[in-house]
Amino acid sequence: MFVDVIIPLAVEGFFTYSVPPRWQEVVREGSLVAVSFVGGKRYTGVVHRAREEAPAGIVVKPIDRVIEEGFALSATQLRFLLWMSDYYMACPGEVTRAALPVAMRVESRTCFTPGAPAPADEEIDEGERRVLQVMQPGKYLTVAEIEKLLGGRDPIPAIKTLLDRSLVTIKEEVDDLFKPKRERVVRWARPFSEEALHAWLDRLPPGQRALLGRWIDHVTRERLDSLPVASFRRLIGPSEAALKGLRDKGILQIVAEERSRVESGDTTARPLNVLSREQQRALEETRAWFNTRDAVLLHGVTSSGKTEVYMHLIRETLDRGRQALYLLPEIALTVQIVKRLRRHFGEHVGIYHSGMPDAARVETWRKQNGPDPFPVMLGARSALFLPYRDLGLVIVDEEHDPSYKQTAPAPRYHGRAAAVMLASFHGAKVLLGSATPSFESYRHATTGKYGLVRLLTRHGEVSMPRVVLADMADYRRRRLMDGIFTPPLRDEMARVLGAGEQVILFQNRRGYSSYLRCDRCGEIPRCKRCDVSLTYYKQQARLVCHYCGSIRPLPPACEACGEGNLVTRTPGTERVEEEVTRLFPGARVARLDMEAVSRGRSARSIIDRFEAGEIDVLVGTQMVSKGLDFERVKLVGVIDADALLSIPDFRVEERAYQLLVQVSGRSGRAGERGTVVIQAHDASNRIHEWIARGDYDAFYRVFAGERELFRYPPACRLIRVELRHAREETARRAANALADLLREELQQRLSGPAVPEVGRIRGEYRLHLLVKTDGIASLSRLKTFIKTSTAGLLSRPGFKSVRVIFDVDPH
């Protein structure tokens, strides 16, 4: 028996292995198997198919073992993963690596042990000596373990030198990375009748009798058969001597039990809310469309009650015995949706996203693959990779959000498109929801490919917020600015805070200042590895590159001229937070951005505090615009709308419109009408007029029509080919050579090579080629031609070290 295996690396094709007799009964399509690959390293591969004969002319290695007997990806899962590989021009191994949690894989770990003793006259420096001192003969240590024993010192340079001199040796070890979570619990040592327990209670010493009595009362009342040791000490009694006595007599025992890491909701579930007349109409129209269409776009303004429609469709799906998948762009920010789902569906709701502990992700995988999977799964785009038995409904909430697009590493897939394809493989229906739909989805809806349902009024007859445009250039010229605030925004904040209501301030830039400039020579500190300016963080007194992560301390003076001072320019969220505290010293202010969350304050805790009224002003990046529903927010302030419109991208106005409308929608969702103040230097930009009008359909017609003239999505599809190299000249020569190869067939459909907005990242120069697909040629054939041409280029002398990245439907 032979199997073709997908190796979780960026290598094309499948690799054939033999199956030893002991594994032939359990290996099948989709099985996870440990295999040896190039250099003796071992990986978890996925069996693509079985075959009776090996390919001629090759030496076939046997598989090492089956990772988990009885576990395998389903045929539908494999089909979906291979579709993703083909459509997004990624290797099958890259897709399976993205799909499987780390802890479901086995990986080679490079391990070291002392080699031959050093000759007495051989010189060993201090770093090498420390490494040898922490190592023991016959015991293998990984790099991470050696580093820990050295107190955090980097051991790699010393290890390399010791390897060259044979003073240490290496071997490849394979470990199962998933370790079940085990917890020490107290439980009955054996079954006892009521009479036997009474007999024990009569003759036990007082301390043991009291402890056993409390234990019997607790387990009877709570219907338990075990209790974690820590809980036992807290609830039953802390006496170690009494517990030891009961254990010695064979009444109780302490054992290690496997515990689930998977979150579960309340076991009780409340009835669904009664829908309004408009929501009921939208639900009925959606049902009707599902009779003739596989996908429906629900275009509902902010606070129109789309989520309630989702809930009723999920209930109908569960009543038919099928599963539902609810996708969100960023799970960390949607704690409110989690609460609402579990309020109505209780323990039937599972959660899956990349921010979970990996062991918990494995348990969710196993539960979904087992006999009792979660009927409702809530997750970010990675939840698409879970095993589903009978998927009946996929909801893609905020379907326009760019976060659905995976930008790195491969596969660079779009969660919305992948969700539609996954649903088609399961015969499921798809509901896409948004107040500001993507142009691609709206085109499908208006041309009949998708059904279209509208919810154009807010739930409860609440008015849309009043939009005020504040001309920063005019106020600055008249010297009326108060720091970074215009008078309209400052005065509205004073009014709202004075009434005991809440404010959200949106600034889509992190840090204190997006860049610094020397007041003498004009020099801007830039990253040494990327072509970007460094962001200034005042609280840490450091400069940070948001592309490669490099950090530099703030210099005391300009490093270019040595005399000038570095002054702040465009404000970030840290500066906004400081300015609010200055203007309103009594206000409770918090910040919600990546830096605030990464310092230990979880997004959940910040959102919970804001929802509970413990925060008056919430300052944040686009994180504050997604999936949040706060009744007491009566003002949203946009600090600098110009920053959203300064990006050189054909989607810039669509994205700015979506983001500004979404963040505006957080205001006035209940009760009194809310207000939105948008500050901008370019107050005449046409995007502000469209936001004030609130007519998405007219906005789409105008801007999609302009794209049609220049053949940009949604009028066509794009494939971006990116070339990277450490030498700019090599990158340019490779890009030009590939352009020549492609242009022979593509002609005017090929643009470039062109330098992107950031021309160098992590020391590599970047150039882009852009291919527009117009339906003349098969998309599949076009991708094959591009990949073949690229392979031909990389086989040429001088270009083998060039990196090529394919991005289908780039964002």
Short mmCIF file of N, CA, C and O in Angstrom, two decimals, residues 3 24 40 59 70 83 114 122 184 209 214 268 298 323 337 375 378 538 575 578 597 620 637 748 774 795:
data_model
loop_
_atom_site.label_atom_id
_atom_site.label_comp_id
_atom_site.label_asym_id
_atom_site.label_seq_id
_atom_site.Cartn_x
_atom_site.Cartn_y
_atom_site.Cartn_z
N VAL A 3 0.79 5.75 -0.33
CA VAL A 3 -0.05 6.93 -0.18
C VAL A 3 0.68 8.16 -0.71
O VAL A 3 1.90 8.27 -0.58
N GLN A 24 -1.78 -0.29 7.82
CA GLN A 24 -2.61 -0.32 6.60
C GLN A 24 -4.10 -0.34 6.91
O GLN A 24 -4.90 0.09 6.08
N GLY A 40 16.25 14.55 6.65
CA GLY A 40 15.91 13.75 7.82
C GLY A 40 14.90 14.40 8.74
O GLY A 40 14.54 13.83 9.77
N VAL A 59 12.78 5.97 -5.05
CA VAL A 59 12.89 5.19 -3.82
C VAL A 59 11.84 5.72 -2.84
O VAL A 59 11.82 6.90 -2.52
N GLY A 70 -7.95 6.87 13.87
CA GLY A 70 -9.37 7.21 13.88
C GLY A 70 -9.66 8.64 13.50
O GLY A 70 -10.82 9.01 13.29
N TRP A 83 -9.00 23.15 -3.28
CA TRP A 83 -9.55 24.28 -4.04
C TRP A 83 -8.82 25.56 -3.66
O TRP A 83 -8.45 26.36 -4.52
N PRO A 114 26.52 17.20 24.31
CA PRO A 114 27.99 17.32 24.23
C PRO A 114 28.59 16.24 23.34
O PRO A 114 28.15 15.09 23.33
N GLU A 122 43.08 23.20 23.75
CA GLU A 122 42.18 23.94 22.85
C GLU A 122 41.50 25.07 23.60
O GLU A 122 40.96 24.87 24.70
N ARG A 184 -5.54 17.59 38.85
CA ARG A 184 -5.68 16.70 40.00
C ARG A 184 -7.04 16.96 40.65
O ARG A 184 -7.39 18.09 40.98
N ARG A 209 -14.83 12.81 59.87
CA ARG A 209 -16.29 12.67 59.74
C ARG A 209 -16.89 13.97 59.18
O ARG A 209 -17.75 13.95 58.30
N ARG A 214 -19.40 16.94 54.65
CA ARG A 214 -19.50 18.09 53.73
C ARG A 214 -19.32 17.65 52.28
O ARG A 214 -19.96 18.17 51.37
N THR A 268 -28.34 26.72 29.85
CA THR A 268 -29.70 27.20 29.60
C THR A 268 -29.68 28.16 28.42
O THR A 268 -28.69 28.83 28.15
N LEU A 298 -27.40 40.80 2.83
CA LEU A 298 -28.29 41.58 3.67
C LEU A 298 -27.65 42.95 3.88
O LEU A 298 -26.70 43.09 4.65
N GLN A 323 -25.67 22.30 10.82
CA GLN A 323 -24.77 23.18 11.57
C GLN A 323 -24.74 24.57 10.95
O GLN A 323 -25.01 24.75 9.75
N ILE A 337 -21.16 39.71 20.61
CA ILE A 337 -21.80 38.69 19.78
C ILE A 337 -21.73 37.33 20.46
O ILE A 337 -22.69 36.54 20.43
N PRO A 375 -23.13 22.60 17.31
CA PRO A 375 -24.04 22.93 16.20
C PRO A 375 -23.77 24.32 15.63
O PRO A 375 -23.99 24.56 14.45
N LEU A 378 -18.71 29.92 16.09
CA LEU A 378 -18.43 31.35 15.92
C LEU A 378 -16.94 31.51 15.79
O LEU A 378 -16.17 30.99 16.62
N LYS A 538 5.48 57.83 23.03
CA LYS A 538 5.97 58.72 24.08
C LYS A 538 6.14 58.01 25.42
O LYS A 538 7.13 58.22 26.12
N ARG A 575 -1.42 60.09 21.67
CA ARG A 575 -1.52 61.55 21.79
C ARG A 575 -2.98 61.97 22.02
O ARG A 575 -3.26 62.88 22.81
N GLU A 578 -3.88 61.51 25.58
CA GLU A 578 -3.27 62.55 26.41
C GLU A 578 -4.04 63.86 26.29
O GLU A 578 -4.27 64.55 27.29
N VAL A 597 -3.79 46.58 23.94
CA VAL A 597 -4.18 45.19 24.18
C VAL A 597 -2.97 44.32 24.47
O VAL A 597 -2.99 43.46 25.35
N GLY A 620 -9.58 54.93 20.02
CA GLY A 620 -9.11 53.72 19.36
C GLY A 620 -8.91 53.86 17.87
O GLY A 620 -9.28 54.86 17.26
N GLY A 637 -16.20 60.96 17.41
CA GLY A 637 -15.33 61.97 16.81
C GLY A 637 -14.26 61.31 15.97
O GLY A 637 -13.57 60.40 16.44
N GLN A 748 -1.95 44.07 -22.80
CA GLN A 748 -2.37 45.21 -21.99
C GLN A 748 -2.95 44.82 -20.64
O GLN A 748 -3.19 45.68 -19.80
N ASP A 774 -9.98 39.44 -17.51
CA ASP A 774 -11.18 40.03 -18.11
C ASP A 774 -12.11 39.00 -18.73
O ASP A 774 -13.01 39.34 -19.50
N SER A 795 14.60 29.60 -12.61
CA SER A 795 15.62 28.61 -12.98
C SER A 795 16.83 29.25 -13.64
O SER A 795 17.86 28.60 -13.84
#
